[in-house]
Structures are given as C-alpha cells and as structure tokens.
XYZ file of C-alpha atoms in Angstrom:
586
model
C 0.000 0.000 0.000
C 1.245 3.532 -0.757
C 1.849 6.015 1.125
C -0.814 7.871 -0.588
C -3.679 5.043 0.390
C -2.722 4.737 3.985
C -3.262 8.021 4.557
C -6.805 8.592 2.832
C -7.734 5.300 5.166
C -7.013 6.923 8.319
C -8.727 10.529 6.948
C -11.574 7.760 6.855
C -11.580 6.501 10.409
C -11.276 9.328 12.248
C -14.224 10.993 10.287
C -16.605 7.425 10.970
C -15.359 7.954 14.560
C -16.224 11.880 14.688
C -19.371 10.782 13.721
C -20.227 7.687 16.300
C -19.792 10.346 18.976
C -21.517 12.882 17.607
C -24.854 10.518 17.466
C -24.250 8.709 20.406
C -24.207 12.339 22.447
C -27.721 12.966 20.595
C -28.935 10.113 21.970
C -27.716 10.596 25.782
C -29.493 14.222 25.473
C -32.954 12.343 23.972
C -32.585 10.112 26.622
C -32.157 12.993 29.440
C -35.077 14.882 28.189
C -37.175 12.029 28.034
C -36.371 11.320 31.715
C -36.997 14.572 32.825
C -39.910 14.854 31.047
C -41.112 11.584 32.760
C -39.965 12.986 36.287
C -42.235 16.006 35.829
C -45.455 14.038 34.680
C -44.782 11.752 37.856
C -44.343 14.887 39.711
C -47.745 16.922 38.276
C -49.872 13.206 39.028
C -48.410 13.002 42.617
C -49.288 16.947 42.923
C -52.488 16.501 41.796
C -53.358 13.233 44.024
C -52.206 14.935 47.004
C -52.854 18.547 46.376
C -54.354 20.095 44.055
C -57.021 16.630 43.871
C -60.080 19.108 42.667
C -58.935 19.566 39.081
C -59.116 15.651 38.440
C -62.181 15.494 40.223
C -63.414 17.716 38.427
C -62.725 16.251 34.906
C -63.862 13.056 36.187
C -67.630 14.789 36.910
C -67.855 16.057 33.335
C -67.959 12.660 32.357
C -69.908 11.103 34.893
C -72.096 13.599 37.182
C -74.953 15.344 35.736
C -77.640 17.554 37.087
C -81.004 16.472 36.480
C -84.328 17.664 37.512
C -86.504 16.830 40.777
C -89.695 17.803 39.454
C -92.783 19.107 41.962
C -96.092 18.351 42.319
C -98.828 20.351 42.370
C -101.094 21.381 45.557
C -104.085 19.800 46.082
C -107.614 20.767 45.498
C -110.232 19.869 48.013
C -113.816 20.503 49.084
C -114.324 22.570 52.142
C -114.540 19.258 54.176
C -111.318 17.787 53.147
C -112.409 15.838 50.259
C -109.611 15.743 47.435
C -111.172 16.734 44.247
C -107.364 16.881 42.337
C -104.289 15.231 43.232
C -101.132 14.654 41.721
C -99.966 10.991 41.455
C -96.358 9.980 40.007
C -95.662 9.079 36.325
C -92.873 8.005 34.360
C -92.470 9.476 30.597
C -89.598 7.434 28.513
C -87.591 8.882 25.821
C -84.453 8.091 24.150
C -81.118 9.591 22.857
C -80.750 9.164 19.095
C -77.198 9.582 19.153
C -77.199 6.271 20.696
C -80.292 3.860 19.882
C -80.263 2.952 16.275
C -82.819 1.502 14.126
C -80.679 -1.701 13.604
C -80.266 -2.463 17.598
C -81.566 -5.788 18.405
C -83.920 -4.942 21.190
C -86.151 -2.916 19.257
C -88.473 -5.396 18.722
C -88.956 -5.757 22.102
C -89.515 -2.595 23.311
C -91.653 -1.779 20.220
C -93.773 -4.430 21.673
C -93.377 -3.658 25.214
C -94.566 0.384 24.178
C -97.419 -0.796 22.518
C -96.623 0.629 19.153
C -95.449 -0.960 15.985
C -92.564 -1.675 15.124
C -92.010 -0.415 11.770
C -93.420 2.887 13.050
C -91.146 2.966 16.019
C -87.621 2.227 13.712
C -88.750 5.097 11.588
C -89.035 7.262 14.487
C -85.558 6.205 15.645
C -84.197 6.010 12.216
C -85.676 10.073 11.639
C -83.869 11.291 14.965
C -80.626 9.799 14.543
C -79.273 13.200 15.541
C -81.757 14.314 18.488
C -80.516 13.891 21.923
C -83.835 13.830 23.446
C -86.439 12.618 21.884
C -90.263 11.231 23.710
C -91.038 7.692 22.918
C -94.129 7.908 25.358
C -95.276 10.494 27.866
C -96.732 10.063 31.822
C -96.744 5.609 31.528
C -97.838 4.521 34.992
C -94.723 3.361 37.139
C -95.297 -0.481 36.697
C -95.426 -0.126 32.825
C -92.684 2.053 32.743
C -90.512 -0.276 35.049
C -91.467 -2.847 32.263
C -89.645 -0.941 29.367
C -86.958 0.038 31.485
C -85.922 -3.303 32.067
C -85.012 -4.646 28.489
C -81.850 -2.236 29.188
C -82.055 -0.882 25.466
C -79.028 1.310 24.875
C -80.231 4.971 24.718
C -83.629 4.968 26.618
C -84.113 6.169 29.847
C -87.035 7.011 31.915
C -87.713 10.508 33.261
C -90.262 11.027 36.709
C -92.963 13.432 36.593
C -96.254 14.149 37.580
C -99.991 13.614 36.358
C -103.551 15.309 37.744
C -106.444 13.018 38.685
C -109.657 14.207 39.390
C -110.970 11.497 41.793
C -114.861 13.406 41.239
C -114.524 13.543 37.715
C -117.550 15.146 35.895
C -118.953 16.186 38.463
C -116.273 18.886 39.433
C -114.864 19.356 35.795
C -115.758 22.519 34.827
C -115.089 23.988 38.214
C -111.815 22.457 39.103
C -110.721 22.958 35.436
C -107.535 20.338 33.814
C -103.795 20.903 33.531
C -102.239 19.807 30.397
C -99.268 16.982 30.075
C -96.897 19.260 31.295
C -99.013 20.083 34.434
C -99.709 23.478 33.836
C -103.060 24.653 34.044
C -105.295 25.587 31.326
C -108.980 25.852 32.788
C -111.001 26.400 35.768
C -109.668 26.607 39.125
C -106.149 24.753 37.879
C -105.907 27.834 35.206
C -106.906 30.590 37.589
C -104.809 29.652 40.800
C -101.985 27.618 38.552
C -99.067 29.892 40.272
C -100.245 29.108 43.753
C -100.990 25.127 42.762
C -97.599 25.128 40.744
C -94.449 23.249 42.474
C -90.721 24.819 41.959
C -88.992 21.691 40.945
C -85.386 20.763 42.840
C -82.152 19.288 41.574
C -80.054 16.320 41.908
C -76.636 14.938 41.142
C -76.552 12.325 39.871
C -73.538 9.206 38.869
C -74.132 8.008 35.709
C -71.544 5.426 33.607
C -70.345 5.740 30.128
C -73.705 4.246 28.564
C -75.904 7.494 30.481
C -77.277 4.904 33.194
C -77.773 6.229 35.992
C -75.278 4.592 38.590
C -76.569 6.674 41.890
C -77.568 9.681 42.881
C -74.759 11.984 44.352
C -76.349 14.793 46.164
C -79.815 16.739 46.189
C -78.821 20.299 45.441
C -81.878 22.118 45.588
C -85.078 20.470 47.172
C -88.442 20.140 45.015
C -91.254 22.665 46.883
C -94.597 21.185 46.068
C -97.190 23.774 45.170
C -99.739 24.739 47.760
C -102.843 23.585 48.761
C -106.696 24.964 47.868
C -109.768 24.351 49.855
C -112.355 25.170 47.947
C -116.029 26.186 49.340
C -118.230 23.735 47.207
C -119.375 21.014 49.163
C -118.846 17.419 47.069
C -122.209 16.301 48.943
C -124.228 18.919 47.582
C -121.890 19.426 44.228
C -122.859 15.426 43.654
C -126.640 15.874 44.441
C -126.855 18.880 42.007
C -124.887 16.911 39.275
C -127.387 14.000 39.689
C -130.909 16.306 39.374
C -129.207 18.397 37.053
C -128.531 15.778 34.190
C -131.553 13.940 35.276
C -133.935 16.927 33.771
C -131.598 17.552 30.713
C -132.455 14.205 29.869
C -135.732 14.295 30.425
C -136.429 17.392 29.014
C -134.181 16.883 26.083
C -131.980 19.957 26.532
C -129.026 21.292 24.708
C -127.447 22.332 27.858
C -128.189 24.008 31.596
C -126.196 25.035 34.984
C -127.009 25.317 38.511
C -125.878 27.234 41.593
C -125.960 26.948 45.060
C -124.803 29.546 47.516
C -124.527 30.426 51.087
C -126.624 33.441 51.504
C -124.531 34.335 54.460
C -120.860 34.209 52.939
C -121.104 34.370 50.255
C -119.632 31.014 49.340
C -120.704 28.681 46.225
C -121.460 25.313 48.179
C -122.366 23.592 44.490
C -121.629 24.457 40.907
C -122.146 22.350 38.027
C -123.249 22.342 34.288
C -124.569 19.599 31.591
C -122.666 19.117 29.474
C -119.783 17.477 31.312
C -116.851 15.876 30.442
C -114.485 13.671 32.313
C -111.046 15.442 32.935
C -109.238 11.626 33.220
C -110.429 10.702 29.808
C -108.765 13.346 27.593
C -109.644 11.379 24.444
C -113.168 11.606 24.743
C -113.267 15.154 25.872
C -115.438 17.332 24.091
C -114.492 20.806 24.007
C -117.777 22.379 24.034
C -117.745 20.817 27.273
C -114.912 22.173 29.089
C -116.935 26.011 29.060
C -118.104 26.853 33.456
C -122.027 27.634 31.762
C -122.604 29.206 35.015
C -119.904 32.111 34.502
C -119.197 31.990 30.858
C -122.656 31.691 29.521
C -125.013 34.541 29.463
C -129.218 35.090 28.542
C -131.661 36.974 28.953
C -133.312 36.301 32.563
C -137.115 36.583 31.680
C -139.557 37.106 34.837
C -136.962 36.038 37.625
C -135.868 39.580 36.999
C -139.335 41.139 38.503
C -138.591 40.944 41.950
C -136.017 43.123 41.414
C -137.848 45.405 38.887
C -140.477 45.386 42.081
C -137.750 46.588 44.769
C -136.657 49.741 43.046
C -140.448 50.191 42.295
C -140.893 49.715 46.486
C -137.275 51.883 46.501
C -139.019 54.712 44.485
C -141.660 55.657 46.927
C -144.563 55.391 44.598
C -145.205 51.797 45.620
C -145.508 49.682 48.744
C -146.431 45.877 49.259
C -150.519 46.693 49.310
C -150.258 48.909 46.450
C -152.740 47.758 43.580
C -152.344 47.581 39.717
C -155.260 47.523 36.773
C -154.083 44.691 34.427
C -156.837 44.531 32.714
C -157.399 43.568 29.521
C -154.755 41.924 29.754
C -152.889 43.762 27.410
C -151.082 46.932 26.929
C -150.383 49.076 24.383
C -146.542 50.835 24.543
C -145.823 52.644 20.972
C -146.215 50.464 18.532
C -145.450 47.934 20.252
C -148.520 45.640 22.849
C -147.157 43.993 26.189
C -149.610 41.081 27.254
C -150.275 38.229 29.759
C -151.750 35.187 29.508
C -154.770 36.002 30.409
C -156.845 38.863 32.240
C -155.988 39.183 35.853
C -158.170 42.651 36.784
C -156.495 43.825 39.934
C -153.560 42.809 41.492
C -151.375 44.167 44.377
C -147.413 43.517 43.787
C -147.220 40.288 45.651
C -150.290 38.698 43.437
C -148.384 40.643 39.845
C -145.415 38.744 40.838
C -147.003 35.278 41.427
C -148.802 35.393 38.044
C -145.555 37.257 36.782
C -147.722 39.749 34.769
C -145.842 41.794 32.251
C -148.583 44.320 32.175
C -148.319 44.942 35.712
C -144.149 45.242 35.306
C -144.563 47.279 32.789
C -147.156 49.841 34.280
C -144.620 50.225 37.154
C -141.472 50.554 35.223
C -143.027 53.302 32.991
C -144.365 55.419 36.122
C -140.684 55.208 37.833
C -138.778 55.135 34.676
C -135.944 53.240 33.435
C -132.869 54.711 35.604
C -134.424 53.328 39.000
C -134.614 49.429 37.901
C -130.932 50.295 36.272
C -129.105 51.310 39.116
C -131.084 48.493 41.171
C -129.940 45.784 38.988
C -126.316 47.420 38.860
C -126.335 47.368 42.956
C -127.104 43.757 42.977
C -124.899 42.727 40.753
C -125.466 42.662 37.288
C -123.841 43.915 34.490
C -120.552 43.325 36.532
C -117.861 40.978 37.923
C -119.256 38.623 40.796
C -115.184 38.907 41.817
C -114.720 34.778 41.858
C -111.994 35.837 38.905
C -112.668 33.024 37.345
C -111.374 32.362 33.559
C -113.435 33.572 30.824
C -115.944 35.139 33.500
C -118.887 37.110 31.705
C -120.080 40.471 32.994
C -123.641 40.127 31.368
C -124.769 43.554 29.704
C -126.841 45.784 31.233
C -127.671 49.034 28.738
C -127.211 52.369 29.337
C -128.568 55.107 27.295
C -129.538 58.966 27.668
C -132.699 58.565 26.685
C -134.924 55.630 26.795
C -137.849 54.656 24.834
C -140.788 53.350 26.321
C -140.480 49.630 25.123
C -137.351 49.573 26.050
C -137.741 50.486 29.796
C -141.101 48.020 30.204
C -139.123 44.954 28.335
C -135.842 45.848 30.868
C -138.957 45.167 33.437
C -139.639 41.725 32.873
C -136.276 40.372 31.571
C -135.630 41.257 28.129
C -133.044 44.000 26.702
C -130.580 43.218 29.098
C -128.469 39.291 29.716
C -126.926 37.751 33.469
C -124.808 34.392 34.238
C -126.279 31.998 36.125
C -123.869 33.050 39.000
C -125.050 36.585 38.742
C -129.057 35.643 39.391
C -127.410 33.575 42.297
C -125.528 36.303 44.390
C -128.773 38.686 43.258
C -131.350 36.431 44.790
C -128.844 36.161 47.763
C -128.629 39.900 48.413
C -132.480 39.427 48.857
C -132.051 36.739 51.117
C -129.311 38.843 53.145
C -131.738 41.500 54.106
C -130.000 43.558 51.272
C -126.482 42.873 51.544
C -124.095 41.607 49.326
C -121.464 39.432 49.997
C -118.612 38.720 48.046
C -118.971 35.542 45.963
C -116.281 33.019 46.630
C -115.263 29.692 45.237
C -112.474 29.816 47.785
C -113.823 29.238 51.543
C -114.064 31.677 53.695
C -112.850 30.729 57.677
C -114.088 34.798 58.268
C -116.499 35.774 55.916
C -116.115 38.841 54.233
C -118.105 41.972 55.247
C -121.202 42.565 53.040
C -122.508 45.684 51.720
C -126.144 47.083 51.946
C -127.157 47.486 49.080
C -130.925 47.728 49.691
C -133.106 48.794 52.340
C -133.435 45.471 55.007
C -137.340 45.950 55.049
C -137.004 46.547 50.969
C -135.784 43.130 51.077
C -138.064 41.461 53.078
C -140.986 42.562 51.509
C -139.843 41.281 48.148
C -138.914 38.089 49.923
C -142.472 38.176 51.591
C -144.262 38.629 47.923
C -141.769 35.606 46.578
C -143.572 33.276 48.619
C -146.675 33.665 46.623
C -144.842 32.507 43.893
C -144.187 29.058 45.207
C -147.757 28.674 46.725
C -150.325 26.408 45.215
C -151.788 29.242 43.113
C -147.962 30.611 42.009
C -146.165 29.314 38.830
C -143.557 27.468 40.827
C -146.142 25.131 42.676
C -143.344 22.283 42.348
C -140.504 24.341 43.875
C -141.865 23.252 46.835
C -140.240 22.040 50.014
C -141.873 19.802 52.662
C -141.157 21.505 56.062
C -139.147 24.100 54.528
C -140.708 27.595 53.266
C -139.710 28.670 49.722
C -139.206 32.244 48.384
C -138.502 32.593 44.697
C -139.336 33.480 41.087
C -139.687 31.026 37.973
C -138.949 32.686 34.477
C -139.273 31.420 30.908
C -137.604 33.459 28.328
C -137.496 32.995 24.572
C -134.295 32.777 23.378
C -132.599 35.650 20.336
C -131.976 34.176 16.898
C -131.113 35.536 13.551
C -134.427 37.749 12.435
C -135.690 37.775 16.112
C -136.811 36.029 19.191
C -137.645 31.752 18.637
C -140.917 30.763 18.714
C -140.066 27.147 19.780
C -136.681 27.827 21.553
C -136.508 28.875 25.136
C -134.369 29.295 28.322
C -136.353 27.800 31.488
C -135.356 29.261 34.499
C -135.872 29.045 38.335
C -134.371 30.844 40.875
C -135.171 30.912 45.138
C -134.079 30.527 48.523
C -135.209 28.569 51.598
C -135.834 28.520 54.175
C -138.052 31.748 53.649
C -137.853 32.722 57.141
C -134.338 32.583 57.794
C -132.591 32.191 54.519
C -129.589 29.645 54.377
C -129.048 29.173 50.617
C -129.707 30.876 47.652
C -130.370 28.451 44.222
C -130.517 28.862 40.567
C -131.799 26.376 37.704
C -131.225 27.722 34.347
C -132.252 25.213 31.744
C -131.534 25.824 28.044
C -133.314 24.397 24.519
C -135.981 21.707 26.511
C -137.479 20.287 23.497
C -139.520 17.178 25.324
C -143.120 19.287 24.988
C -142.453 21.095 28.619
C -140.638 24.511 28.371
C -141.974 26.728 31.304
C -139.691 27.420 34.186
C -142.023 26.414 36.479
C -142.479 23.041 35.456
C -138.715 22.114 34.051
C -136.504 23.749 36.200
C -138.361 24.334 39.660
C -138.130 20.723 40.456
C -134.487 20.507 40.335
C -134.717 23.799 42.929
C -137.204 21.611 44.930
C -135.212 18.111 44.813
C -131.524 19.852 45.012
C -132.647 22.069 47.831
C -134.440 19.586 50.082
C -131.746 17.625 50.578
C -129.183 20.565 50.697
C -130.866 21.680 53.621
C -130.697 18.228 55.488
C -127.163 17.777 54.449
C -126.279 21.946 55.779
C -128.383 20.513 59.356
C -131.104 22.856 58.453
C -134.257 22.404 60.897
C -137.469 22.903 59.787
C -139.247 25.761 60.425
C -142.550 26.131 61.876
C -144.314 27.986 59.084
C -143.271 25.349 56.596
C -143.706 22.836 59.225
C -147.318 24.020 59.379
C -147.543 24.530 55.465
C -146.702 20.331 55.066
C -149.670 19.751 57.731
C -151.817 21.832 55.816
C -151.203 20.069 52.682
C -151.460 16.729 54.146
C -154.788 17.512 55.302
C -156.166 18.966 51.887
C -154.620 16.149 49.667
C -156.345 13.822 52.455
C -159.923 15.125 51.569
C -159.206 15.413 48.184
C -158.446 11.521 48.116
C -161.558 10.939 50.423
C-alpha cells in the first residue's frame, strides 16, 4: 500500500469515529429529556393526588355527574270538608337519545312491543332522529309499565319522573276544578286561575351516571323540590254530587241542549255547588269534548225573563210610589206601549205587587217601570250585581250587559222590566237572589272558603228586602207558577222565568231558556239556588215546570245535608197540605 492510500484510510476513520460520537451524544441528550420529562409528569400526578385533587375530580364529573331535575307536584284541590277533588300521582315518561339507539339495535323489537306501538313505526321514528338527543317515545306511563320498558336495558332509553292530575270526582267537578295539560300546567277552571299558587318549583339532583348514560346513583340533592300549595275550595262534594245527579236527570228528560245550577250560602257568600250539563271527564282526555270544558254558570249569558221582577219590584218599592198593598189595573190583559202591545196570559183585573209577581204579569211590570222610569230598575240591577264581575276571577268570567242610554224609549224600559233588553250568568241571578235573602247585603262571591267571611254591603233597604222576599212566597204557593218548587217543612221564596231565546231575524218561537231561581228557608234564609235550563225540546218549556223541580229536589236535601231544621211555618204549610190532599183523596 502507498503512502498515498494509507493516509486517505485513516482521513476515513477518524471521520466514521467523529461521527459515532456525535450521534451517540444525541442520543444521551434524547434520553435525558425524556427522563426529565417523565420525572415532571410523575411529579404533576403526585401533585395533583395529594394537592391540588379538585382539578381531576373535576374532569372526572364532566364525564360522569350530571344535574337532572326533581320535578314538583302540584297542591291539592279539596272541598271545604277535606275531600280531594285533584291530586297529583307519580308518572314516568320514557324517551331516548338518538345519538345512541339505532334503528338496527336488536332490542327494538322488544320494546316496540313492550310500548305498545309498531314496530315499523317505532324504527322510523328512531331512524328520523338519529341526531336528536332527546327525543319522547311515550309520555306520563304509569310506574309499573314504565318499570317494564326500562328493564329490556335498550341502549339509549331512559325514563324521566314526573307528575300527572287526577280528578278522583270527575264530571262532576270538571268545569269547576278545570284540567292541567301533560306538562301540568293549568289551562282551565280553578287549575288555570290559581296555577301559580298550585304550581311546584322543581329541585335538583346529582346524579352518577356510567359511560352508557345509566344512571349509577344519585350523588347529592342540590336544591329540594317545593310542592305547590294547597286549595280548599267552598263547594261542598255532597251537595256538588246531588246537584250533578238532578241536574242531568232533567236535561235528559227534558231533552236539553245544555243548563247550569248554583248553590250559595246566603250568608258568605260562598258557592257550596256548581255544576253544568254538558260534562266531560277530565281523566279521559280522548273523549273530551271541548264544548264541554266552558263553566255555563260564569261563561254563559241570557236573557233572565220574569226572575228579573222581583227586582224590577224593589226599586219600584225603593221609588216611593209603591208599597207591598199597592194595587195595579191589568186589565185587559194587554197593553199598548208605541207600537209595540205587552200582554199576559190572560186577564188578571187587579192585582197588588205580591199577586203581579205570582202570576208574573208583564202588564203589571210594565205599568210600574213606565211610572218610575228606566234609571231606577238600572241602578237596582247594577247594585245587585249585574252587568258586573261577581269577583270569583274566574277564567273567561262574563259580565252580562246591562244598557245604558240617555234617553230611553218606552219599550225599552217596560221589556228591561220583565227580563228582556238586558243578559246575566247563572252566577249573577245567584248572588242577586242572595242579596235578597241577606236582608240587602251583598257578599262577596267566593269559590275559595271563607274561615271569616267577608263583610257585606247594603245594598238595599233590610225591610225593601223582606218585603220582596215576603211577595216571593206567593210565587211558590199552590196558586204561584212554581207550585213544584216546593219544600216539605221548609218555606220557599222565589221566582220562575221562561224566556225565549234571540236568533237571527228575532226572538224563537219554539226555543226557550227555562229558568228558576229561590231561597229557603223563607224565614231565615240559608241558601240561595238557581236552575237555568236551556233548549228543553220534550213538549215542557216553562220554568215552572222544568226547572223548579231541580230547585225543589236539590234544595231539600241541601238543607238536610247543611243541618237545616225545619221551620214552623213550613212545618205548618206540610200539615196543611197533608190535610187537603187527604180530603181530596176521600
């Protein structure tokens, strides 16, 4: 080898040699680096175990702990005895995360079969929300059937607690007490009108739940569910199931389109029984018709016919011009007022106000409305309560109208007289008839009761009052129109009224609202009644005959229910009549 050659091969070496020790010091500083790096990780872990153990407790809640909702139940409705009329009992509504249960799973079979529904319908519901995180698959299933889904453990579905309404009195109270809808909020009657005092304020949990969204256990209760509060209402379900009862009973034998009733304390104020026909059944949604769902006694308004003339005859006894012997010419029966002829039945010569108001004369009305004039019997029916709020503030509440003009035209003050011209609520002839019953003062109306009644008004004179409710009697005598208003042992005051009802071109010759209104015991008034009776198309129309045997049935045992005595004059009244029907059989 050359000289030459043996130096080019040690050039070589050293060079391979620079470079073995330039690599291998890379690799020593890869190696340090890594190490160090490892140190610190071991050292962040060991400072977050034992100090700073918050952050990874944290991170590990994201992924496991959730907040989910304690709902609340509503407050209960009850008679004024204690009688629940809604409750809320505890449902289960299932629903599924469509990020998770596909149309392909295996179970779905199953739990189409287990929800009732079919299964090609339930796949395309899954298959439609396949990006939905929440989606219903059933809403309020009782507990048991509920349980029964929830155990095929299908990926994805998961049950969620709330909260349905049952109305253990069902029709009977369903107008009154109203219906929530499935999410418990209330949309009429008393639910609707008091839903912020029945409404719960729901409460929160933690809860554990694993990677599938099971729920593992529940952590901690961070804000307690407050269940809404409680309503005692002043209906009585005794009284509110009698009326219901009598109530149907002449629809259907009468063949009416529809009709209410109410039943007040004449002392309170309060409304011991309220109830309409048609009814519905607030636990069978399906069948509901809406028509239904309307509180006739509040909502609906007519005009009242005769039960308006006792009134008519207070501000005619208010005016001066007239007192309880006062007499009236009705004959012939017929009187002529513009172009326009008011008539009775028939020709009833001379009557005093008691005897105009048990015949219910419109000539007599008529004669005394046009000597005091219209603005008397206005302000009169204004101070008893129509044409106004009875203050129940109940939804959809009518005020009736009452007119009110500068200058009024003779028809228009005689028809105001005897119950045309002007339209009341059912509720509105109740707390009227009442304020007669009060010796002239008017209570509040109240659906809520009343541990201290409210303080009344006067709005008539006391011995106003009694003489009407004196002349009333007449009415439910054996020679009155309201003959079968009558109560054994029990005096009756009260008024029958038959009014034809308004169509297109005019007032229905075949078409009529029946009406009865009264209250009893005469003497010493406890409760104040109403029968208003609407399209009876069985042959029968007149108030008299249609509506005051509800008064008499309803009333009769109202008063035995209340512990009511007899009084002496009706006591007498029953002995009387016992007598003369004995004879009449002999």
């Amino acid at each position: 080898m050359t000289a030459v050659a043996r130096v080019k091969d040690d050039k070589a070496t050293v060079k391979k040699d620079a470079q073995t020790v330039s690599y291998t010091g890379r690799f020593r500083l890869v190696q340090a680096v890594m190490v160090l790096a490892l140190l610190v990780a071991c050292g962040r872990v060991a400072f977050l175990h034992t100090e700073d153990r918050s952050f990874l407790k944290g991170e590990g809640d994201k992924r496991t702990v959730r907040e989910e909702v304690l709902p609340a139940h509503r407050g209960i409705i009850f008679d004024r005895n204690g009688t629940p009329l809604a409750v809320s009992t505890p449902v289960i509504s299932l629903w599924f995360d469509g990020r998770i249960l596909k149309k392909d799973e295996p179970k779905l079979p199953d739990l189409a079969k287990a929800l009732g529904m079919p299964e090609d319908e339930l796949k395309t519901k899954v298959a439609n929300s396949a990006k939905r995180g929440f989606v219903y698959l059933g809403r309020q299933f009782k507990p048991r059937e509920a349980k029964a889904v929830l155990g095929l453990k299908v990926p994805g579905v998961y049950g969620q607690p709330e909260y349905k309404r049952f109305y253990p009195a069902g029709e009977v109270t369903s107008q009154l007490i109203g219906l929530t809808n499935i999410d418990d909020n209330g949309q009429e009657g008393i639910e609707l009108a008091l839903d912020e005092w029945l409404s719960g304020t729901p409460g929160e949990v933690q809860v554990i739940k694993d990677r599938k969204g099971q729920v593992i256990r529940e952590a901690d209760v961070l804000k307690s569910a407050e269940p809404g509060k409680e309503v005692k209402l002043s209906i009585d379900l005794r009284l509110q199931y009698l009326a219901y009862r009598e109530l149907l009973k002449a629809v259907q034998e009468h063949k009416a389109t529809a009709a209410s009733l109410v039943m007040l304390d004449v002392k309170t104020g309060e409304v011991l029984a309220m109830v309409n026909q048609p009814s519905f059944n607030p636990n069978n949604r399906g069948a509901m018709n809406i028509a239904a769902l309307r509180n006739r006694a509040i909502t609906d308004q007519f005009e009242p016919g005769s039960v308006i003339k006792p009134f008519a005859i207070a501000a005619a006894l208010e005016s001066g011009r007239y007192h309880a012997n006062s007499t009236i010419k009705l004959s012939p029966g017929r009187l002529r007022v513009g172009r326009d002829t008011v008539k009775d039945p028939r020709d009833y010569g001379t009557l005093d106000l008691a005897g105009i108001l048990a015949k219910s004369s419109n000539v007599g009305m008529t004669k005394m409305a046009l000597d005091i004039g219209a603005e008397p019997l206005v302000s009169m029916y204004q101070r008893v309560g129509f044409g106004q709020s009875t203050g129940v503030m109940f939804p959809g509440e009518s005020l009736g109208v009452i007119p009110l003009r500068p200058k009024w035209r003779p028809i228009e003050t005689a028809t105001i007289s005897y119950g045309y011209g002007i339209t009341v609520t059912t509720l509105q002839l109740a707390q009227a008839y009442a304020v007669l019953a009060n010796k002239g003062v008017s209570v509040p109306i109240s659906i809520i009761r009343q541990d201290v009644p409210e303080v009344g008004e006067q709005v008539m004179a006391p011995e106003i009052a009694d003489a009407v409710l004196d002349m009333m009697e007449t009415v439910a005598s054996r020679d009155g129109t309201a003959r079968r208003a009558r109560i054994k042992g029990y005096k009756v005051a009260g008024k029958t009224g038959t009014s034809k009802k308004l169509e297109a071109g005019g007032y229905s010759d075949d078409n009529y609202i029946s009406l009865f209104a009264g209250v009893a015991p005469a003497d010493n008034p406890r409760v104040a009644a109403v029968i208003m009776v609407d399209g009876a198309s069985a042959g029968a129309f007149y108030g008299g005959v249609v509506a005051a045997p509800v008064f008499s049935r309803v009333v009769e045992e109202a008063l035995r229910v209340l512990g009511v005595p007899p009084d002496s004059a009706g006591i007498k009244q029953m002995l009387a009549d016992n007598v003369k029907n004995s004879r009449n059989e002999g």
